Coordinates of C-alpha atoms in Angstrom, one line a residue:
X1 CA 53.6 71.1 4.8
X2 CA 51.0 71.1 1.9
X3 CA 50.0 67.5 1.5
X4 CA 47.0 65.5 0.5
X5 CA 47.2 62.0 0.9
X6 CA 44.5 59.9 -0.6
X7 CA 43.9 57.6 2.0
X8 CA 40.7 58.7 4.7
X9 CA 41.6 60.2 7.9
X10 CA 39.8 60.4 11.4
X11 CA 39.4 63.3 13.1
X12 CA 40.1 63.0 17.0
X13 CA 37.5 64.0 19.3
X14 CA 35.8 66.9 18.8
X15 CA 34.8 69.2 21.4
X16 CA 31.5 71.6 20.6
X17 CA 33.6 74.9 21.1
X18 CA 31.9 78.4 20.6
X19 CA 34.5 81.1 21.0
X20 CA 32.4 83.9 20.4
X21 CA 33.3 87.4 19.5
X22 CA 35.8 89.8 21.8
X23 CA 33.3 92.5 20.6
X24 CA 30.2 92.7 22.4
X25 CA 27.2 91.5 19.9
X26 CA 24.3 93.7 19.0
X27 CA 21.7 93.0 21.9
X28 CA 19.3 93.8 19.3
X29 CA 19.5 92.4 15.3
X30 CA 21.1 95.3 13.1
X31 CA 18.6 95.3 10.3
X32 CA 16.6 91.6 10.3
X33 CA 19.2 88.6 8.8
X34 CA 17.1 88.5 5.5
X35 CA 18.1 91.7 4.1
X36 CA 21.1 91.4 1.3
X37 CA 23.3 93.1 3.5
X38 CA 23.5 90.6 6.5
X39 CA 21.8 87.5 4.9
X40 CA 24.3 85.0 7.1
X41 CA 24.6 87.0 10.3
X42 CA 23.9 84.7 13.2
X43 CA 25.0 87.1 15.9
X44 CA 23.2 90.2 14.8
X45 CA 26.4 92.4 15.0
X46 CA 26.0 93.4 11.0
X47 CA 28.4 91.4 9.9
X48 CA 28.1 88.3 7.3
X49 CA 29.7 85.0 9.3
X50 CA 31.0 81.8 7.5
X51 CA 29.4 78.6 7.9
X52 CA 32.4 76.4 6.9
X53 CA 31.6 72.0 6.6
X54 CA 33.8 69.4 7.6
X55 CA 31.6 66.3 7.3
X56 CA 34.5 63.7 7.8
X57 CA 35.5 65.6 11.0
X58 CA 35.4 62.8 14.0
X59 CA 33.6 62.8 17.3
X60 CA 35.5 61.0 19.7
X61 CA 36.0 57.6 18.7
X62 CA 32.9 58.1 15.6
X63 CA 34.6 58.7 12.4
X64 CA 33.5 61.0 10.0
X65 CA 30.5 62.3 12.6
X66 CA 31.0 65.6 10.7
X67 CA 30.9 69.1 12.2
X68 CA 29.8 72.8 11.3
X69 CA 32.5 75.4 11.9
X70 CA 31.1 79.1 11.9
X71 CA 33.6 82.2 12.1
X72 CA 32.3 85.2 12.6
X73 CA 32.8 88.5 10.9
X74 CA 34.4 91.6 11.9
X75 CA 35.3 94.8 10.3
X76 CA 39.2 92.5 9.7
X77 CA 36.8 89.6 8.1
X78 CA 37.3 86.2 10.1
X79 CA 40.2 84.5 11.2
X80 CA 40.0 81.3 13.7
X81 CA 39.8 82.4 17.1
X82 CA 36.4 83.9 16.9
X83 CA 34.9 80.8 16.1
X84 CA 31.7 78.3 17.2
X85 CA 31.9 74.5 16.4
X86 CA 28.9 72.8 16.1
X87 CA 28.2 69.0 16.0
X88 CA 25.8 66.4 16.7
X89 CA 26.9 66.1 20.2
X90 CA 26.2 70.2 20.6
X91 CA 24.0 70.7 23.6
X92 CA 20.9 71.6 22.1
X93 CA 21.0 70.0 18.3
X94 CA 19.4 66.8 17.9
X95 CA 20.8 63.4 16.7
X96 CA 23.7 61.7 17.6
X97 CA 27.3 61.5 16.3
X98 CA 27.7 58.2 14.4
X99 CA 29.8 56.8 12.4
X100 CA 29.9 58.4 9.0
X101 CA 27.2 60.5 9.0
X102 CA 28.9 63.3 7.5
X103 CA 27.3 65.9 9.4
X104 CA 27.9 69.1 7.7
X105 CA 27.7 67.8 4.1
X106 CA 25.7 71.1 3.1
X107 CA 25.0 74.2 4.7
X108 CA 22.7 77.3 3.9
X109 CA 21.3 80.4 6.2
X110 CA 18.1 82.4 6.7
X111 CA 16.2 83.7 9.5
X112 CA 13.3 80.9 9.5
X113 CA 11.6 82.0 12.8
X114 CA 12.1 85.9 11.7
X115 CA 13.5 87.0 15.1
X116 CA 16.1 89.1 12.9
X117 CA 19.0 86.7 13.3
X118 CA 20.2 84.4 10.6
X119 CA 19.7 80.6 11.9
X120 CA 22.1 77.9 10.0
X121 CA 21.1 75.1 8.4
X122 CA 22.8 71.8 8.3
X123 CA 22.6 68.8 5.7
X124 CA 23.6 65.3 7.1
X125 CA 22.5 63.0 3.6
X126 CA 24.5 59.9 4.5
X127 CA 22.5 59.9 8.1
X128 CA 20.8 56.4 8.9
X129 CA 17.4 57.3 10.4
X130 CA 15.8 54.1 12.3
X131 CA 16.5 51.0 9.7
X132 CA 16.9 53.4 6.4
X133 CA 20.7 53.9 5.9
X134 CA 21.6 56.9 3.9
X135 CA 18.2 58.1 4.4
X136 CA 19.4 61.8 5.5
X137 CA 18.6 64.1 7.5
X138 CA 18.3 68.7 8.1
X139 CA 18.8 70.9 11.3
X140 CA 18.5 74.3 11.9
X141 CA 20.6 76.0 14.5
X142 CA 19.0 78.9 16.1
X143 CA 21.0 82.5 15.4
X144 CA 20.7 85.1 18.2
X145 CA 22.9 87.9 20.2
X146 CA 25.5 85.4 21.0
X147 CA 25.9 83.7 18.0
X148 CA 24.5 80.5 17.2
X149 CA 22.9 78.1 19.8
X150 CA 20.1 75.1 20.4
X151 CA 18.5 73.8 17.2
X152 CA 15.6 71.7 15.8
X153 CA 15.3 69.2 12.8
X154 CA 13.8 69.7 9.9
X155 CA 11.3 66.4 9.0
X156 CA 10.9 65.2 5.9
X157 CA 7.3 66.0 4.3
X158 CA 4.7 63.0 4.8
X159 CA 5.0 60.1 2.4
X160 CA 8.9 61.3 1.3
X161 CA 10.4 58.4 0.3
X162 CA 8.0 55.7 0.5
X163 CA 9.7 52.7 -0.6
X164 CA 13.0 53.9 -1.5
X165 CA 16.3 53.8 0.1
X166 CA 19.6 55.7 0.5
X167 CA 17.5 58.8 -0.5
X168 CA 20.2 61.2 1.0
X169 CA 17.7 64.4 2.5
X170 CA 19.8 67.2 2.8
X171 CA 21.9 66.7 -0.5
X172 CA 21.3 70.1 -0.9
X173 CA 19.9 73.5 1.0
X174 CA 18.4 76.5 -0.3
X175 CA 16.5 79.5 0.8
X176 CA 14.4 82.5 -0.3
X177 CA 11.2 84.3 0.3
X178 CA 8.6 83.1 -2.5
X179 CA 6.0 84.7 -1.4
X180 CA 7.2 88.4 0.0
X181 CA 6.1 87.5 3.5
X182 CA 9.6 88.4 5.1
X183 CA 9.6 84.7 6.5
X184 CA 11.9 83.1 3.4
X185 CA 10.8 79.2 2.3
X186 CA 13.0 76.6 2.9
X187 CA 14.0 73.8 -0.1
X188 CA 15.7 70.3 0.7
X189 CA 17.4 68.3 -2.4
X190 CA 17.5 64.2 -2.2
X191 CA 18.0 61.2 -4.6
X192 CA 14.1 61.3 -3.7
X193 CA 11.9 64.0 -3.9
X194 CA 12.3 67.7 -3.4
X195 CA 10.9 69.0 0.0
X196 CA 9.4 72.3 0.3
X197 CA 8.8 74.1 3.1
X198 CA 7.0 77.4 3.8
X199 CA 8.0 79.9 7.0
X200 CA 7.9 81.4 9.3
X201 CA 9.4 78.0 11.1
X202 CA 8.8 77.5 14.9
X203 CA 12.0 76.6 17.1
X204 CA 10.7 72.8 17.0
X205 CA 11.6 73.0 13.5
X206 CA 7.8 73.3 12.3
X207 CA 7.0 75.2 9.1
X208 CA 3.7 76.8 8.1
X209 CA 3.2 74.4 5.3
X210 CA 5.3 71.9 3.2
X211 CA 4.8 69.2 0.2
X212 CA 7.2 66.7 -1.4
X213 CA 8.1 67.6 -4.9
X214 CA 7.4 64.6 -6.7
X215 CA 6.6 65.6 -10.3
X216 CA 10.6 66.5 -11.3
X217 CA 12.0 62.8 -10.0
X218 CA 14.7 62.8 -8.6
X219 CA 15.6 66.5 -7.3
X220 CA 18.8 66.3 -6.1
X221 CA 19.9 70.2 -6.6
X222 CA 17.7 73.1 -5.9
X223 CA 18.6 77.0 -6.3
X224 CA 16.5 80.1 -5.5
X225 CA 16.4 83.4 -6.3
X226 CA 14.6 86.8 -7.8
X227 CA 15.0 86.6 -11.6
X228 CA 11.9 88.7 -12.1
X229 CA 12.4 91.6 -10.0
X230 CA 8.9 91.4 -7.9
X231 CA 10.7 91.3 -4.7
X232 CA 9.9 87.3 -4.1
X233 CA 12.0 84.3 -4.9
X234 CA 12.0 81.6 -8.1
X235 CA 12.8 78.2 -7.5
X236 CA 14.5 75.8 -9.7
X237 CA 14.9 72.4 -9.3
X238 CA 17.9 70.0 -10.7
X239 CA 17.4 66.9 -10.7
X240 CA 20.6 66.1 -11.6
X241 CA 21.7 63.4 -14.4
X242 CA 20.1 60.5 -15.4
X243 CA 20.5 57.9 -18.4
X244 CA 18.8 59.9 -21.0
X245 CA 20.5 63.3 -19.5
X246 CA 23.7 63.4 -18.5
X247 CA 23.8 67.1 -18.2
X248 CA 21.0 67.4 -16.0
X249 CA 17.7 68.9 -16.7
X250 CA 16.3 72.7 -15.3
X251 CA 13.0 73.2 -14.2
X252 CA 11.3 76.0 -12.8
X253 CA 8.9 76.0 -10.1
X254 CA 5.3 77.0 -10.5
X255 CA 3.9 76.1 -6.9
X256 CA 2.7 72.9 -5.5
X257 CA 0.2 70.3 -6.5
X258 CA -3.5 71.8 -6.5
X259 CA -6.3 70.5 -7.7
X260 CA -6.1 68.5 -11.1
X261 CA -3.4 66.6 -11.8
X262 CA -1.5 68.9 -13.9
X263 CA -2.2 71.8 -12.3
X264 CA 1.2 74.2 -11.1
X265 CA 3.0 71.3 -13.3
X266 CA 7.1 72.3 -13.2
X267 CA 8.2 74.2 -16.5
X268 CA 11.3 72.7 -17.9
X269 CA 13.7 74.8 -19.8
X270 CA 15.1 72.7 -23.1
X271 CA 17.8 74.2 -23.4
X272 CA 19.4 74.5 -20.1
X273 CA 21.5 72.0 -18.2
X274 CA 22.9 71.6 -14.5
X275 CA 23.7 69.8 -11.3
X276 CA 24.0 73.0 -9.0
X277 CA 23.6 76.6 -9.1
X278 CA 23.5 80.2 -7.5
X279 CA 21.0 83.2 -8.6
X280 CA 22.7 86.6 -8.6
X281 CA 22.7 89.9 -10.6
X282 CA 25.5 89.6 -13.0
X283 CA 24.4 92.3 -16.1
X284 CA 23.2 95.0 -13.3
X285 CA 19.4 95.3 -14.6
X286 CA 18.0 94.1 -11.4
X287 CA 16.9 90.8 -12.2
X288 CA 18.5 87.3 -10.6
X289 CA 20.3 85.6 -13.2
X290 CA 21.0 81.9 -12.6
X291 CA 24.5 79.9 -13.0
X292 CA 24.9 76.6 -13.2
X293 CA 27.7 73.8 -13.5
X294 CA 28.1 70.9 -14.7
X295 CA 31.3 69.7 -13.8
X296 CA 31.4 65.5 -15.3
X297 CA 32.4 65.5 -18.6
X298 CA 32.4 62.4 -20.7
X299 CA 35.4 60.6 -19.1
X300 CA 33.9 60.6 -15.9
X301 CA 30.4 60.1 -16.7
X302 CA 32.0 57.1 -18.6
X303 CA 29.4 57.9 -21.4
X304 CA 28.7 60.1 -23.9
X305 CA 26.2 63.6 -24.2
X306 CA 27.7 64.7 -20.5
X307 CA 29.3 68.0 -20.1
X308 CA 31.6 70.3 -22.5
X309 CA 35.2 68.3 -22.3
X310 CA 37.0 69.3 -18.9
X311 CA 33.2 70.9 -17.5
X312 CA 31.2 73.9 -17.7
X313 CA 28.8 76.6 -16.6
X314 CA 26.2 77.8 -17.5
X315 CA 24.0 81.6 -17.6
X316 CA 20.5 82.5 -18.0
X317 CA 19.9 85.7 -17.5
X318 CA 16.7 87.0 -15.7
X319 CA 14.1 89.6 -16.8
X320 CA 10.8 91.4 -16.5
X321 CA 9.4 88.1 -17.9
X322 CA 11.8 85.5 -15.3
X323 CA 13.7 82.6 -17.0
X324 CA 11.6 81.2 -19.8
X325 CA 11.7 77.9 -21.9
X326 CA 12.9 79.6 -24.8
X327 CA 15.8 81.1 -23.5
X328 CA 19.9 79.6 -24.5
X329 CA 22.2 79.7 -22.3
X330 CA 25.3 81.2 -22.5
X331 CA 27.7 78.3 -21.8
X332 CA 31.7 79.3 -21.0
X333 CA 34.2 76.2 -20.6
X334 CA 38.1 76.2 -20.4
X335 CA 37.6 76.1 -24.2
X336 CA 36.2 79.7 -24.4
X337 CA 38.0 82.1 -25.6
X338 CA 39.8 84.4 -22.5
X339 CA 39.1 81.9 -20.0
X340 CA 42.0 80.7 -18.2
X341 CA 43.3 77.0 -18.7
X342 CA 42.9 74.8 -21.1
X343 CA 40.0 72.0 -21.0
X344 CA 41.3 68.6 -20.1
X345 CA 39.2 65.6 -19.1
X346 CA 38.2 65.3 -15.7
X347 CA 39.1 69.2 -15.0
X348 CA 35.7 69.3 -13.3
X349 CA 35.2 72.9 -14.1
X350 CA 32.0 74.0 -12.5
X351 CA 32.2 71.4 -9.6
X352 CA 31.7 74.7 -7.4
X353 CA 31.0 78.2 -8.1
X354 CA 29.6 81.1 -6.2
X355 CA 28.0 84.8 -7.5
X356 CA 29.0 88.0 -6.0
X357 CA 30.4 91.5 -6.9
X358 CA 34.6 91.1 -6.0
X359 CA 35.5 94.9 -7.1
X360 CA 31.9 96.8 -5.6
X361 CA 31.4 98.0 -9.4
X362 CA 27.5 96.9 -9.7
X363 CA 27.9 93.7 -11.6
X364 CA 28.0 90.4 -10.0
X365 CA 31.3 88.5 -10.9
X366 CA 31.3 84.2 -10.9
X367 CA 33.9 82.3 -8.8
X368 CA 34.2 78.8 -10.4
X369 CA 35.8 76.0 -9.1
X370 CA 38.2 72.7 -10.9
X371 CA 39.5 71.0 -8.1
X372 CA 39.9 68.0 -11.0
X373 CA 42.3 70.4 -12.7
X374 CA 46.4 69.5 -12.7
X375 CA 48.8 72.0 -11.9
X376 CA 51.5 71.2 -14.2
X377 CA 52.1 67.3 -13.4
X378 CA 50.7 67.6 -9.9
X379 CA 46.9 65.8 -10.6
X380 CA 44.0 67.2 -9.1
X381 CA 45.8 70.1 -7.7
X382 CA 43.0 72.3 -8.4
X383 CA 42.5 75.7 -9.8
X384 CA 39.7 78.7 -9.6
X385 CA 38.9 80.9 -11.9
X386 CA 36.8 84.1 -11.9
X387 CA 34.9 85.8 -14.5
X388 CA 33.7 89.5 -14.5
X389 CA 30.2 90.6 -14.5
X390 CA 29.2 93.8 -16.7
X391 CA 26.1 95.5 -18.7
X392 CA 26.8 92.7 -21.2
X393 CA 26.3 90.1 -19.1
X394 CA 29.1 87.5 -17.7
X395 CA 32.6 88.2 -19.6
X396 CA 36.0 86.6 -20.1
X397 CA 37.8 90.0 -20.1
X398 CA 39.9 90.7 -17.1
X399 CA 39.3 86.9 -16.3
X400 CA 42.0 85.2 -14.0
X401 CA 43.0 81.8 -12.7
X402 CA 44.2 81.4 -9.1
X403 CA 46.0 78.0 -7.9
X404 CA 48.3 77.8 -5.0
X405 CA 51.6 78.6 -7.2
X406 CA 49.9 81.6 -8.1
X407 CA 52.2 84.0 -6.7
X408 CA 50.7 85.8 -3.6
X409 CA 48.7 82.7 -2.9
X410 CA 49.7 80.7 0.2
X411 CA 50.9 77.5 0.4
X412 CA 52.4 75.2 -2.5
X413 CA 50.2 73.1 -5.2
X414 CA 50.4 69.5 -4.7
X415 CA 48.5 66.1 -6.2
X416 CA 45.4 66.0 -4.5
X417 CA 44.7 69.3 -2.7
X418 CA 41.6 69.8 -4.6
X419 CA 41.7 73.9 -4.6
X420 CA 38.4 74.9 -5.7
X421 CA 36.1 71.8 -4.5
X422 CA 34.0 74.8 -3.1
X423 CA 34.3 78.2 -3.5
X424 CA 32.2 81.2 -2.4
X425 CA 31.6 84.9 -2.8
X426 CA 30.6 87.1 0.2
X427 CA 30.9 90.3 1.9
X428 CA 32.7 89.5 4.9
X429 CA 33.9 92.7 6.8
X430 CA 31.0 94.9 5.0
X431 CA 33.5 96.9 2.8
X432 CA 31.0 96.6 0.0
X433 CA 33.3 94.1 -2.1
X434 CA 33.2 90.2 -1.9
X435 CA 36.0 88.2 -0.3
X436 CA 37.1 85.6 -2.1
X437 CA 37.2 82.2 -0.5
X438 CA 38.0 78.5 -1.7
X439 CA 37.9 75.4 0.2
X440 CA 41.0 73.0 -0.3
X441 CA 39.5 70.5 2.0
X442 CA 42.4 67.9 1.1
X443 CA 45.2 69.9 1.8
X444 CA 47.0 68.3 5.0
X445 CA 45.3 65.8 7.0
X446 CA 42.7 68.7 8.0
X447 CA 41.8 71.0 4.9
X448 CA 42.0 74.5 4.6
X449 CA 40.5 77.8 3.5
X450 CA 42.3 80.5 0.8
X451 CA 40.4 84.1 1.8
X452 CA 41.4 87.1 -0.2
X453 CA 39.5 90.3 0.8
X454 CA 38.0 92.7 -2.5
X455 CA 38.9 95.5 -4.4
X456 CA 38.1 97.7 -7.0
X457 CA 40.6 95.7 -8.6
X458 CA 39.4 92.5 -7.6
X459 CA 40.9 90.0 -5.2
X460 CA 43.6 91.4 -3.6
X461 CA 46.7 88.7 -3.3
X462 CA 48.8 90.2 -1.2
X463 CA 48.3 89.3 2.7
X464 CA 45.6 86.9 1.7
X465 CA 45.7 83.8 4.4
X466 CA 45.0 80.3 4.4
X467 CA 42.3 79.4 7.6
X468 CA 42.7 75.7 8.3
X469 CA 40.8 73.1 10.1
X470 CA 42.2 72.4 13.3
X471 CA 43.4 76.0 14.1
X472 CA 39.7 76.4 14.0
X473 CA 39.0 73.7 16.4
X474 CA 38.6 70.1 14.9
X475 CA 41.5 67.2 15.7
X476 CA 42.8 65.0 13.1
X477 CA 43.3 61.5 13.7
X478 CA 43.1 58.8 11.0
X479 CA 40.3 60.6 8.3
X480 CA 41.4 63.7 6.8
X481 CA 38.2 66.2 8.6
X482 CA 37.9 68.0 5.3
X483 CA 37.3 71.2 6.7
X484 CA 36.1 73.7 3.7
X485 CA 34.4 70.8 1.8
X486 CA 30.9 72.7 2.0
X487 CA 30.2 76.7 2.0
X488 CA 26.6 78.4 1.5
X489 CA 27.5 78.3 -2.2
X490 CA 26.4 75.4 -4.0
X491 CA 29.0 72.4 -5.3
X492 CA 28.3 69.2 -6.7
X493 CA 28.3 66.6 -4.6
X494 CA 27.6 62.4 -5.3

């Protein structure tokens, strides 16, 4: 049965199960987890694993404690016996499971302490922390040669937050080396400030160096990535929408505060708008190019000046020079010519998306989710849709719309599943070519998975599974656990 009720659920208890791989793991990392090729390998066998949220999973009697389900790649991609579930009651990870902390809101990898596995990182934003409810908190779970074990939180800089409330640290993750050190930084979004941290991290969760970043407001997104081609990561921050911006402002990082006042001051780019986005090389000229959606269109903003009707994304594209204020975007919307659907309000186009090369052809192709989108009369069904990279840039030819009644796709499309709250792009059996997954973390009382492995063709259909929560080791009780509501690509979140 393929049904998603809109009442909340509870998980049952969860157990902190780590089935590890039948296949002996590398006893030594196979090329450092910061390399392209095995950027989310906690196990150090070469393969790319797949940190999977479900932040309304329960913890014994705790509702919605939340909890991080990793499965681990293989040569036949992942399925759900090879598996390690992680929670705040984990041996090893700090905090406690309490009623809805959402544990497993956001997650993101790197190897922080450089010991050549890829350690996961975990955003809890609706955690109370002594008397501050919704202040949030981070963890890091430490990778090694038998997966992923013991962990350390992340603090917040000094002075975060002073005098606010429900600032929600952890809203968002990302990672990349800024400074060609092979120890990649560490950025933490919030209804606050930005935090920034610099590696290498120690395994009590202690980074070189780290600031708030104060000067953008509110920085509730934040997305890194080469978009010069020097070998060292860009970050942009996104602070998300405010009264006078509905579609959210873009601003690039220039380093911290030093010295005067206006010194290292973030650029903003005018023209470019977004809540979240992912850095990846979509025209093949070996610069970064960044996406970004904005999914809340005017009926759900319940104002005007928010995004394209039905929601949108957005590409700049990257170059000798980076991503400069006077660049346009190229925007592409349900509206655009060749892309599947038609826009409707509330479609929430761009509510996910993900970059990554599907067919192995050189260009980087965008996954984008519309879990807002209605499959015939069945509302907030949910749909996907992915556009093809090429020496142009991002293109609507050989686009395609998936939804479960696409034929080849499992399961049935019903009211509420959400298909395409999160989506994401990755090499999972090291083919060369992206697999194709989307989180439907409605669907049932436990949510599910769609994975497709790639082609030359793209996607391929046939055989393509749906992974769901409790065959990967969470109970349902009373909350739906909403297993596949978070993936290392980024989604817009409240």
């Amino acid at each position: 049965m393929h049904r998603a009720a809109t009442a909340a659920a509870v998980l049952a208890p969860l157990l902190a199960v780590a089935l590890l791989p039948t296949t002996a793991s590398a006893t030594s990392p196979y090329k450092g987890a910061n390399t392209a090729a095995v950027q989310d390998d906690f196990n150090g066998d070469g393969y790319r694993d797949l940190a999977v949220g479900a932040p309304y999973a329960a913890n014994g009697s705790v509702e919605e404690a939340g909890a991080v389900v990793v499965l681990y790649g293989s040569a036949s991609s992942v399925g759900t016996t090879r598996r390690t579930v992680i929670t705040q009651a984990t041996s090893g990870i700090p905090g406690d499971p309490e009623d809805r902390d959402a544990f497993g809101t956001t997650v993101a990898s790197a190897d922080l302490d450089r010991d050549g596995y890829a350690d996961l990182l975990v955003g809890t934003p609706r955690e109370q922390v002594g008397d501050k409810k919704l202040r949030g908190s981070a963890t890091v779970v430490w990778g090694g040669p038998g997966g992923l074990t013991g962990g350390a939180a992340i603090s917040p800089p000094a002075g975060y937050g002073d005098g606010r409330t429900y600032c929600g640290f952890g809203k968002s993750l990302a990672t990349g080396d800024m400074n060609g050190d092979g120890a990649p930084e560490v950025s933490i979004g919030s209804r606050c400030n930005g935090a920034s941290y610099t590696g290498p991290f120690t395994r009590t969760g202690k980074a070189a160096s780290n600031y708030q970043e104060w000067r953008v407001g509110d920085a509730r997104g934040v997305v890194m990535g080469d978009v010069n081609g020097d070998g060292r990561a860009e970050r942009f921050w996104l602070p998300g929408p405010s009264d006078d911006d509905l579609r959210g402002p873009v601003y690039v990082d220039n380093g911290p505060p030093s010295g005067g006042e206006f010194v290292n001051w973030p650029t903003k780019l005018p023209y470019a708008d977004g809540h979240a986005g992912q850095i990846g090389d979509i025209n093949g000229d070996g610069y970064g190019d960044l996406v970004t959606g904005i999914a809340r269109d005017d009926s759900l903003m319940n104002a005007t000046g928010a995004a394209h009707r039905g929601g949108e994304i957005q590409v700049l594209y990257g170059s000798a020079q980076g991503i400069t204020a006077d660049q346009r975007p190229k925007v592409f919307h349900q509206n655009t010519a060749g892309v599947p659907g038609t826009a409707e309000d509330g479609d929430q186009f761009g509510q996910s998306l993900s970059v990554g090369d599907v067919n192995a052809d050189g260009y980087a192709d965008v996954l984008v989710g519309s879990p807002g989108e209605a499959v015939g009369t069945l509302k907030l069904a949910g749909t996907t849709v992915l556009l093809r990279g090429s020496a142009s840039g991002l293109t609507t030819t050989k686009a395609v719309g998936y939804t479960q009644n696409t034929a080849g796709v499992p399961g049935t499309a019903e009211s509420g599943d959400q298909f395409g709250a999160t989506v994401h792009l990755t090499d999972l059996n090291k083919d060369g070519k992206a697999e194709t997954i989307v989180g439907i973390p409605t669907e049932n009382s436990d949510g599910c998975l769609w994975t497709a492995r790639g082609s030359a063709s793209g996607p391929v259909l046939s055989n393509s599974v749906n992974l769901c929560g409790k065959n990967a080791g969470i109970t349902v009780r009373s909350t739906k656990g909403y297993f596949g509501a978070a993936l290392t690509s980024p989604h817009i979140s409240d």
